[in-house]
Amino acid sequence: MDFTAQIIDCVKDALRLSAEDVAELLETPPEREMGDLAVVCFKLAKRLRKAPQAIASELKDKAVWPDFVERAEVKGAYLNLFYDKAKRAQNVLEAVLAAGENYGASHLGRGKTVCIDFSSINIAKPFHIGHLSSTAIGNALYRIHEFLGYRCVGINHLGDWGTQFGKLIVAYKRWGSKEEIEARSVESMLALYVRFHDEAEKDPVLEDQAREWFRRIENGDPEALEIFEWFKELTLREAERVYKLLNVRFDSYAGESFYNDKMNRVIDELRARNLLVESDGAWVVDLEEYGMPPCLVLKSDGATLYATRDIAAALYRKDTYDFHKALYVVAYQQNLHFLQWFKVVELMGYAWSKDLVHVAFGMVSMEDGTLSTRRGKVVFLEDVLGRAIEKALEIINEKSPELENKEDVARQVGVGAVVWGTVSNARIKDIVFSYDRALSFEGETAPYVQYTCARTTSVLEKAPALDGDIDYAQLCDEEAGEVVRMLEAFPAKIIEAAERCEPYLVARHIVNLAQAFNRFYYEHRIIGEDAARMRARLALVSAVRSCLKRGLWLLGIEAPEHM
RNA sequence: GUGCCUGUAGCUCAGCUGGAUAGAGCGUUUGGCUACGGACCAAAAGGCCAGGGGUUCGAAUCCCUUCAGGCACGCCA
């Protein structure tokens, strides 16, 4: 049982408070010398009608502290608790060593399903740098939830519907060739798309033809469908290369076209509940009461819209997966859209609308301006990853020329560095993409954590095999204590990351652990003469390795054995 | 115009469900391998927490307001 839980029990009994109330009082002191855990008594002053300081000293005497509490000190309104270092090290390390890389796993999500809608690329459009955030954050959330025992359904809600496919077919038939498309895939589709827009400015007839071809797709015309499916297959084949590099997989590729025959239900239910209002020829759900502009669900020509499709998808997913939560990892530009249709689902009478979560993230732009598909100015994610891998290889050749599987390690390190760029900070922050930053391999970066992890592997390989009991009193120095603290906090960080849908909490924590370990590593010799000390320190190294590997895994980043 | 988001060290960011002296990394300056991996470690310098009010025993954190930047606001997704 972890120490904090035991302290809560003990304080709860002494003060006759609920466990929740006590948990609010606890805090980790800002400085090491102040102890390992503090009970902050300001908060009780009003409630108990006593001076905070008096409460602290009273609690100190009254409570029956567990045996791992070495001493308790009153300092102002704080009651500072000091743990027995050996007992703490033992408590933490026994848990980590027993679980190995499963330390921190739980059954929190047992029997619950989480749908995660992420990446959601568009057919015939480039898989560009703007998709990195959704893909990497979604993947991390998938892994984090899975690790906590949830059943996860990763959904790539493909953009595979719309008039642009009519345009593409027109462009293909006029200026494209089968060989060209087969050879250059999305790049040539993009070129056709750009050319269509250029030519359509001069010749408006093209737009009519595009509408006609899209109608043919809708009506199941064999020729139209064949071309469309071919584009789709090529796009996905190309995307799979990127997903493989990023260690991403999906459970469903049901995209926009999948919901074509599921839209009527939405309209029918909205009608039945009298939620539809006609407005300028279109049909909307009025949301004025909730301080929002109306949500458009039917165009004046009778066609459905974005919101309609998202609602249809949500209904389908609830029926199919009976999710506990449904996460939508989509950029914050669409905040209003999600607020609107979540509200519409609520008005339709579905209580589970509260389980729909828009996991918003900031914009990725290039230093020279934003991305524009139409102008063909776009940065392919595959190129970015390729460049990162190249740079990683250069560094490996320079620093580890003897390494055996250089290409493989370069891939793990290069990709890790890029992924880190988007999972290491709060989602909401905008990112101006810079190669210098993304390919930085020093300081708070994925390669730093990977390097530290490889170091632990290396030490463990060189150490002699030892057995027998571990003397935890060997781990009472300052640096080992810091490492133990970081290991102890790991499981709670993963849970918090899931609750807040913020993978960076895991990223920051493993960096802190790596830093603590590297300090320890420099201050203390691990392999040495003293067998008892060596055994204890090796146990610590092994625990660090488990957590670093798992932490990286949770972020979708691999950990090479050597680098 | 209305709504939402962001503003913390030269740069990139933590800390924001209020608590002890505001922390990292990069960059700058200065040190550290007779060592288990120098992609490392240590030290220094660097702050009106955008500005102003308020609430509180206590505010980077909560409320109001001003400013700056971003996003969104009807038939694209």
XYZ file of C-alpha atoms (C1' of nucleotides) in Angstrom:
640
model
C 0.000 0.000 0.000
C 1.478 3.315 -0.908
C 2.644 5.635 1.810
C 0.365 8.542 1.036
C -2.696 6.325 1.361
C -1.494 5.185 4.762
C -0.958 8.775 5.893
C -4.450 9.675 4.737
C -5.874 6.849 6.830
C -3.950 7.922 9.836
C -4.813 11.632 9.629
C -8.415 10.792 8.857
C -8.750 8.858 12.105
C -7.002 11.510 14.143
C -9.110 14.405 12.860
C -12.354 12.550 12.124
C -12.463 13.732 8.546
C -13.251 11.949 5.302
C -10.427 10.541 3.214
C -11.240 13.027 0.456
C -10.938 15.974 2.822
C -7.614 14.743 4.116
C -6.268 14.225 0.623
C -6.852 17.950 -0.006
C -4.600 18.827 2.912
C -1.592 16.906 1.715
C 1.180 18.405 -0.317
C 4.734 17.638 -1.287
C 7.009 20.276 0.274
C 8.900 22.462 -2.173
C 12.265 21.683 -0.598
C 13.785 18.362 0.373
C 14.784 19.567 3.843
C 11.149 20.277 4.611
C 10.270 16.634 4.579
C 8.553 14.110 2.367
C 4.940 15.043 2.867
C 3.215 17.997 4.496
C -0.201 18.382 6.086
C -1.293 21.942 5.325
C -3.392 23.095 8.267
C -4.562 26.534 7.077
C -7.522 24.857 5.490
C -8.700 23.448 8.790
C -8.502 26.670 10.755
C -12.009 27.859 9.999
C -13.552 24.461 10.291
C -12.016 23.599 13.636
C -12.049 27.193 14.913
C -8.453 26.986 15.956
C -5.175 28.543 14.908
C -3.544 26.526 12.092
C -0.347 26.157 14.070
C -2.219 24.717 17.037
C -3.929 22.227 14.757
C -0.598 21.142 13.327
C 0.973 20.493 16.682
C -2.137 18.822 18.022
C -2.268 16.518 15.014
C 1.375 15.704 15.473
C 0.759 14.385 18.979
C -2.619 12.849 18.453
C -2.011 10.788 15.326
C -0.664 7.275 15.459
C 1.860 7.511 12.653
C 2.793 4.442 10.608
C 6.221 2.974 11.254
C 7.763 4.486 8.120
C 7.278 7.994 9.497
C 10.589 8.778 11.096
C 9.509 12.071 12.623
C 6.943 14.831 12.314
C 7.810 18.510 12.621
C 5.561 21.493 13.033
C 6.626 24.457 10.973
C 4.103 27.254 11.052
C 0.843 25.885 9.756
C 2.593 22.943 8.172
C 3.070 19.567 9.740
C 6.027 18.104 7.902
C 6.499 14.352 7.830
C 9.868 12.740 7.305
C 9.973 9.201 6.018
C 12.422 6.490 6.837
C 14.426 6.406 3.604
C 15.147 2.704 3.631
C 11.538 1.768 4.264
C 10.382 4.064 1.520
C 12.923 2.699 -0.949
C 11.822 -0.794 -0.068
C 8.143 -0.022 -0.470
C 8.627 1.548 -3.889
C 11.247 -0.772 -5.309
C 9.470 -3.950 -4.273
C 6.436 -2.750 -6.180
C 8.405 -1.816 -9.289
C 10.560 -4.915 -9.337
C 7.578 -7.205 -8.893
C 5.648 -5.576 -11.727
C 8.549 -4.754 -14.045
C 7.378 -2.796 -17.039
C 3.808 -3.243 -15.858
C 4.414 -1.010 -12.867
C 1.677 1.590 -12.982
C -0.765 -0.601 -14.900
C -4.194 -0.867 -13.352
C -7.735 -2.146 -13.624
C -9.158 1.332 -13.319
C -10.848 1.014 -16.684
C -11.996 -2.564 -16.414
C -15.174 -3.141 -18.355
C -15.105 0.359 -19.815
C -14.559 1.294 -23.432
C -12.992 4.495 -24.674
C -13.409 5.514 -28.307
C -10.593 7.682 -29.565
C -11.148 9.536 -32.814
C -7.759 10.683 -33.997
C -5.486 11.385 -36.958
C -8.457 11.365 -39.367
C -6.612 12.089 -42.567
C -8.198 13.083 -45.857
C -8.172 10.845 -48.893
C -6.103 12.191 -51.799
C -4.567 14.819 -49.565
C -1.102 14.821 -48.091
C -0.390 13.408 -44.663
C 1.211 16.624 -43.556
C 2.805 18.148 -40.517
C -0.592 19.418 -39.360
C -1.708 15.832 -38.729
C 1.170 15.113 -36.394
C -0.505 16.413 -33.238
C -3.762 14.539 -33.604
C -1.949 11.354 -34.536
C 0.685 11.461 -31.788
C -1.614 12.718 -29.019
C -4.360 10.282 -29.982
C -1.904 7.411 -30.052
C -0.536 8.328 -26.621
C -4.040 8.597 -25.146
C -4.855 5.219 -26.644
C -1.860 3.621 -24.965
C -2.335 5.422 -21.660
C -5.954 4.327 -21.392
C -5.153 0.818 -22.488
C -2.480 0.605 -19.802
C -5.058 1.620 -17.213
C -7.291 -1.244 -18.229
C -9.708 0.459 -20.593
C -10.720 -1.209 -23.810
C -9.764 1.260 -26.512
C -11.199 1.714 -29.974
C -8.940 3.818 -32.176
C -10.917 5.348 -34.995
C -9.439 6.967 -38.072
C -12.417 9.027 -39.218
C -11.282 9.313 -42.813
C -12.158 12.377 -44.857
C -13.435 10.310 -47.761
C -16.501 12.197 -48.858
C -17.268 15.453 -50.597
C -17.290 17.263 -53.911
C -13.508 17.460 -53.989
C -13.510 13.857 -55.211
C -15.552 14.933 -58.202
C -12.935 17.585 -58.916
C -10.184 15.066 -58.613
C -11.771 12.696 -61.092
C -12.261 15.515 -63.610
C -8.626 16.543 -63.203
C -7.437 12.967 -63.465
C -9.356 12.299 -66.648
C -8.105 15.508 -68.252
C -4.497 15.736 -67.203
C -3.598 12.642 -65.228
C -2.289 9.221 -66.096
C -2.492 5.899 -64.381
C 1.282 5.505 -64.365
C 1.817 8.918 -62.851
C -0.656 8.285 -60.045
C 0.695 4.826 -59.316
C 4.223 6.201 -59.154
C 3.725 9.364 -57.137
C 0.452 8.634 -55.414
C -0.806 11.461 -53.199
C 1.770 13.888 -54.491
C 0.332 13.638 -57.993
C -3.259 13.696 -56.687
C -2.384 16.909 -54.920
C -0.892 18.321 -58.115
C -4.102 17.452 -59.975
C -6.151 19.110 -57.261
C -4.097 22.281 -57.436
C -4.294 22.306 -61.223
C -8.053 21.895 -61.092
C -8.385 25.066 -59.040
C -6.120 27.016 -61.346
C -7.945 25.924 -64.473
C -11.407 26.244 -62.971
C -10.831 29.949 -62.486
C -10.600 30.303 -66.252
C -13.135 27.646 -67.149
C -16.150 27.408 -64.809
C -17.483 24.426 -66.744
C -15.026 22.316 -64.819
C -16.944 22.931 -61.600
C -20.119 21.593 -63.170
C -18.304 18.512 -64.357
C -16.907 17.988 -60.889
C -20.387 18.123 -59.366
C -21.537 15.638 -61.964
C -18.744 13.189 -61.166
C -19.398 13.458 -57.466
C -23.074 12.700 -58.136
C -21.920 9.606 -59.974
C -19.931 8.495 -56.953
C -23.006 9.007 -54.793
C -25.143 7.004 -57.179
C -22.709 4.141 -57.274
C -21.568 4.573 -60.865
C -18.986 1.787 -61.403
C -16.392 3.902 -63.199
C -16.587 6.716 -60.640
C -16.400 4.283 -57.737
C -13.484 2.440 -59.214
C -11.392 5.584 -59.531
C -12.457 6.799 -56.098
C -11.610 3.505 -54.386
C -8.302 3.441 -56.173
C -7.401 6.887 -54.830
C -8.476 5.799 -51.385
C -6.387 2.666 -51.448
C -3.273 4.502 -52.619
C -3.688 7.208 -49.993
C -4.058 4.675 -47.215
C -1.135 2.632 -48.441
C 1.006 5.736 -48.215
C -0.387 6.691 -44.818
C 0.357 3.232 -43.471
C 4.060 3.886 -43.947
C 3.798 6.871 -41.639
C 1.597 5.061 -39.125
C 4.101 2.244 -39.007
C 6.912 4.674 -38.280
C 4.843 6.288 -35.539
C 3.789 2.948 -34.017
C 0.159 3.769 -34.609
C -2.637 1.383 -35.417
C -6.389 1.785 -35.661
C -9.291 -0.473 -34.863
C -11.570 1.209 -37.364
C -11.240 3.226 -40.527
C -14.926 4.055 -40.717
C -14.816 7.528 -42.242
C -17.283 10.043 -43.534
C -18.598 7.881 -46.359
C -19.381 5.118 -43.874
C -22.162 7.243 -42.394
C -23.938 8.085 -45.649
C -26.772 5.694 -44.916
C -26.955 6.649 -41.234
C -27.915 10.289 -41.599
C -31.672 9.867 -41.826
C -31.868 8.638 -38.278
C -30.387 11.905 -37.062
C -32.819 13.981 -39.068
C -35.779 11.833 -38.033
C -34.955 12.034 -34.353
C -34.405 15.786 -34.510
C -37.767 16.175 -36.241
C -39.500 13.932 -33.738
C -38.232 16.093 -30.910
C -39.195 19.291 -32.681
C -35.643 20.503 -32.645
C -35.446 21.403 -36.333
C -36.168 24.964 -37.345
C -36.164 26.307 -40.881
C -33.862 29.247 -41.419
C -33.092 30.832 -44.788
C -34.082 27.604 -46.477
C -31.738 25.504 -44.358
C -32.642 23.447 -41.283
C -30.957 24.232 -38.015
C -31.102 23.466 -34.318
C -31.501 26.714 -32.443
C -28.994 27.088 -29.617
C -29.527 30.713 -28.684
C -30.671 29.689 -25.235
C -27.215 28.256 -24.680
C -25.359 31.268 -25.991
C -24.329 29.642 -29.236
C -25.114 30.259 -32.894
C -27.491 27.717 -34.460
C -26.183 24.331 -35.523
C -26.770 23.661 -39.226
C -27.817 20.114 -39.986
C -29.408 20.343 -43.431
C -28.401 22.612 -46.298
C -31.106 24.348 -48.310
C -30.567 21.759 -51.046
C -31.338 19.020 -48.537
C -27.778 17.776 -48.179
C -26.347 16.979 -44.754
C -23.438 18.740 -43.107
C -20.411 18.173 -40.956
C -22.367 18.310 -37.702
C -24.992 15.887 -38.992
C -22.305 13.391 -39.841
C -20.591 13.722 -36.471
C -23.876 13.147 -34.682
C -24.609 10.111 -36.844
C -21.144 8.785 -36.034
C -21.617 9.346 -32.315
C -24.943 7.486 -32.306
C -23.392 4.631 -34.241
C -20.401 4.440 -31.907
C -22.582 4.461 -28.813
C -24.659 1.602 -30.251
C -21.657 -0.353 -31.445
C -19.142 0.142 -28.649
C -21.228 1.434 -25.732
C -18.367 3.758 -24.872
C -17.681 5.138 -21.417
C -15.971 8.108 -23.038
C -15.557 9.195 -26.632
C -12.508 11.357 -27.248
C -12.173 13.553 -30.325
C -8.578 14.564 -30.825
C -9.187 17.524 -33.109
C -7.612 20.997 -33.366
C -9.113 23.813 -31.285
C -10.317 25.649 -34.420
C -13.306 23.389 -34.140
C -14.179 24.237 -30.549
C -17.510 25.774 -31.428
C -18.441 22.941 -33.745
C -17.985 20.389 -30.973
C -19.749 22.517 -28.361
C -22.679 22.820 -30.737
C -23.186 19.239 -31.726
C -22.479 17.909 -28.217
C -25.331 20.159 -27.088
C -27.551 18.900 -29.890
C -26.953 15.303 -28.802
C -27.916 16.333 -25.275
C -31.100 17.964 -26.547
C -31.904 14.773 -28.432
C -32.235 13.213 -24.995
C -29.010 11.262 -24.790
C -27.580 11.517 -21.294
C -24.280 10.159 -22.574
C -23.593 13.443 -24.349
C -21.614 14.273 -21.196
C -19.178 11.500 -22.155
C -18.211 13.200 -25.406
C -14.902 14.983 -25.018
C -13.242 17.320 -27.452
C -9.524 16.876 -26.850
C -8.405 20.115 -28.461
C -4.866 20.978 -29.416
C -3.032 23.981 -30.850
C -2.146 24.840 -34.388
C 1.017 23.689 -36.096
C 2.391 26.201 -38.550
C 5.650 26.628 -40.383
C 8.015 29.482 -39.684
C 7.197 31.014 -43.083
C 3.406 30.925 -42.697
C 0.564 28.453 -42.480
C -0.125 25.444 -44.607
C -2.235 25.719 -47.681
C -3.204 22.621 -49.561
C -4.577 24.567 -52.453
C -1.360 26.338 -53.223
C 0.449 23.065 -52.906
C 2.661 24.466 -50.194
C 2.710 21.646 -47.786
C 5.166 19.797 -45.593
C 4.777 16.037 -45.761
C 5.072 14.329 -42.399
C 6.987 11.500 -44.015
C 9.654 13.961 -45.165
C 9.968 15.425 -41.683
C 10.378 11.959 -40.188
C 12.865 11.073 -42.903
C 14.973 14.091 -42.129
C 14.890 13.341 -38.432
C 16.013 9.781 -39.061
C 18.818 11.025 -41.280
C 20.061 13.381 -38.611
C 19.862 10.661 -35.980
C 21.975 8.445 -38.210
C 24.617 11.163 -38.552
C 24.839 11.501 -34.808
C 25.062 7.755 -34.363
C 27.865 7.531 -36.909
C 29.671 10.199 -34.999
C 29.061 8.990 -31.454
C 28.530 5.261 -31.758
C 30.298 4.140 -34.925
C 30.450 0.580 -33.584
C 26.702 0.214 -33.168
C 25.257 -2.783 -35.003
C 21.730 -1.924 -36.071
C 22.284 1.745 -36.857
C 19.373 2.186 -39.257
C 16.928 0.720 -36.819
C 18.142 2.849 -33.934
C 18.205 5.974 -36.101
C 14.568 5.371 -36.893
C 13.627 4.979 -33.237
C 15.566 8.053 -32.160
C 14.621 10.306 -35.074
C 10.921 9.486 -34.895
C 10.989 9.748 -31.111
C 12.409 13.253 -31.334
C 9.630 14.414 -33.654
C 6.820 12.786 -31.685
C 8.220 14.298 -28.503
C 7.736 17.755 -29.954
C 3.982 17.358 -29.783
C 3.449 15.159 -26.723
C 5.835 16.948 -24.365
C 3.838 20.147 -23.838
C 0.286 21.065 -22.986
C -1.919 20.291 -25.998
C -3.429 23.742 -26.243
C -0.163 25.482 -27.111
C 0.374 26.452 -30.733
C 3.506 25.065 -32.304
C 5.636 26.826 -34.867
C 7.389 23.902 -36.420
C 11.125 24.215 -36.607
C 13.531 21.535 -37.697
C 16.091 22.810 -35.212
C 13.711 22.248 -32.344
C 12.220 18.993 -33.572
C 15.650 17.532 -34.253
C 17.132 18.671 -30.993
C 18.631 15.695 -29.193
C 19.791 17.320 -25.986
C 18.112 18.398 -22.786
C 14.418 17.680 -22.291
C 13.974 15.490 -25.348
C 13.037 11.945 -26.276
C 16.632 11.064 -27.216
C 17.732 12.178 -23.748
C 15.293 9.756 -22.157
C 16.212 7.042 -24.658
C 19.887 7.620 -23.957
C 19.346 7.350 -20.236
C 17.388 4.171 -20.772
C 20.160 2.684 -22.939
C 22.576 3.568 -20.183
C 20.606 1.576 -17.629
C 20.550 -1.375 -20.006
C 24.266 -1.113 -20.431
C 24.935 -1.068 -16.699
C 22.699 -4.058 -16.106
C 24.463 -6.003 -18.863
C 27.857 -5.352 -17.371
C 26.862 -6.169 -13.825
C 27.542 -9.620 -12.383
C 24.560 -11.799 -11.549
C 23.665 -11.464 -7.901
C 20.964 -12.924 -5.785
C 19.830 -12.677 -2.227
C 17.931 -10.046 -0.336
C 18.269 -6.385 -1.078
C 19.526 -4.126 1.680
C 17.464 -1.006 1.146
C 19.497 0.927 3.668
C 22.051 1.224 0.849
C 19.703 3.602 -0.973
C 19.455 6.350 1.624
C 21.630 8.923 -0.102
C 20.132 12.120 -1.524
C 20.315 11.101 -5.187
C 18.857 7.636 -4.748
C 16.093 9.184 -2.647
C 15.161 11.511 -5.506
C 15.007 8.590 -7.925
C 12.781 6.681 -5.512
C 10.449 9.672 -5.258
C 10.112 9.807 -9.025
C 9.425 6.095 -9.267
C 6.838 6.366 -6.521
C 4.943 9.136 -8.331
C 4.867 7.403 -11.727
C 1.530 5.523 -11.437
C -0.389 8.593 -10.265
C 1.007 10.612 -13.177
C -0.346 8.120 -15.690
C -3.788 8.314 -14.132
C -3.700 12.096 -14.159
C -2.593 12.049 -17.805
C -5.665 9.962 -18.652
C -8.042 12.121 -16.619
C -6.817 15.326 -18.161
C -6.094 13.783 -21.580
C -2.631 15.296 -21.344
C 0.196 12.975 -22.422
C 2.777 15.627 -21.537
C 2.355 14.726 -17.873
C 3.930 11.361 -18.632
C 6.601 12.971 -20.829
C 7.632 15.471 -18.173
C 7.694 12.850 -15.525
C 10.022 10.496 -17.355
C 12.348 13.400 -18.111
C 12.427 14.189 -14.401
C 13.100 10.550 -13.640
C 15.893 10.454 -16.219
C 17.431 13.602 -14.728
C 17.260 12.195 -11.216
C 18.843 8.987 -12.412
C 21.651 10.720 -14.291
C 22.555 12.675 -11.160
C 22.573 9.490 -9.161
C 24.685 7.832 -11.831
C 27.343 10.519 -11.637
C 27.492 10.681 -7.896
C 27.628 6.979 -7.201
C 29.448 4.033 -8.570
C 27.022 1.179 -9.207
C 29.213 -1.761 -10.077
C 31.844 -2.197 -7.395
C 33.402 -4.175 -4.595
C 30.682 -3.917 -2.005
C 28.179 -6.621 -2.975
C 25.315 -5.400 -0.783
C 25.573 -1.874 -2.128
C 25.895 -3.076 -5.712
C 22.854 -5.300 -5.373
C 20.713 -2.474 -4.025
C 21.860 0.013 -6.641
C 21.324 -2.463 -9.460
C 17.782 -2.934 -8.238
C 17.303 0.804 -8.501
C 18.759 0.860 -12.021
C 16.475 -1.934 -13.076
C 13.428 -0.124 -11.707
C 14.399 3.066 -13.525
C 14.765 1.149 -16.742
C 11.283 -0.351 -16.432
C 9.668 3.033 -15.891
C 11.562 4.829 -18.639
C 10.728 2.116 -21.138
C 7.099 2.103 -20.142
C 6.904 5.869 -20.104
C 8.270 6.100 -23.631
C 5.952 3.331 -24.747
C 2.957 5.220 -23.393
C 3.928 8.079 -25.691
C 4.364 5.810 -28.689
C 8.143 6.133 -28.593
C 10.505 3.194 -28.787
C 13.467 2.613 -26.510
C 16.554 1.193 -28.220
C 18.722 -1.117 -26.114
C 21.831 0.657 -27.326
C 22.254 3.868 -29.232
C -18.868 43.284 -33.008
C -19.640 38.592 -29.925
C -17.581 34.138 -27.802
C -13.397 31.028 -26.597
C -8.008 30.284 -26.027
C -3.039 32.119 -25.012
C 0.421 35.782 -22.435
C 5.689 33.255 -16.673
C 13.839 34.147 -17.737
C 16.822 36.176 -24.367
C 14.069 31.459 -26.643
C 10.723 26.904 -25.805
C 7.820 25.696 -21.740
C 6.285 23.599 -16.382
C 3.820 25.418 -12.088
C -2.887 27.506 -12.642
C -8.903 22.495 -8.433
C -5.071 29.316 -4.039
C -0.101 27.735 0.369
C 6.522 27.686 2.438
C 12.070 31.390 -1.129
C 8.288 31.197 -8.905
C 11.128 26.030 -11.595
C 13.202 23.141 -16.002
C 15.500 22.707 -20.904
C 17.859 25.533 -24.836
C 21.186 29.626 -25.464
C 25.307 32.494 -22.736
C 29.604 32.216 -19.139
C 32.615 28.782 -16.118
C 33.933 23.943 -14.517
C 33.875 18.164 -14.623
C 35.989 11.542 -17.525
C 42.795 7.123 -14.038
C 34.677 5.920 -14.506
C 29.353 1.563 -15.084
C 27.988 5.237 -22.150
C 30.082 13.146 -22.296
C 23.312 12.327 -26.593
C 25.939 13.200 -19.594
C 26.802 16.076 -14.908
C 27.829 20.637 -11.825
C 27.903 26.026 -11.084
C 26.839 31.220 -12.453
C 24.052 34.945 -14.764
C 19.074 35.756 -16.276
C 11.833 37.381 -13.485
C 7.208 44.099 -12.089
C 4.540 35.879 -13.583
C 1.514 41.413 -19.932
C -0.656 46.145 -17.060
C -4.313 47.828 -13.320
C -7.999 46.906 -9.609
C -10.395 43.385 -6.192
C -11.344 38.724 -2.930
C -8.189 36.174 0.952
C -4.422 35.011 6.783
C -2.006 34.002 1.857
C -2.633 35.151 -5.485
C 1.560 33.308 -11.159
C -3.029 30.528 -9.654
C -9.761 32.902 -8.205
C -13.027 37.491 -9.834
C -13.386 42.266 -12.672
C -10.949 45.322 -16.253
C -7.364 47.060 -19.976
C -3.687 45.650 -23.515
C -1.267 42.188 -27.016
C -1.515 37.695 -30.078
C -4.458 33.503 -31.931
C -9.035 30.891 -33.208
C -14.161 30.712 -34.299
C -18.819 32.859 -35.466
C -24.712 29.730 -41.733
C -25.343 26.327 -46.050
C -16.686 23.318 -46.631
C -14.858 19.619 -43.413
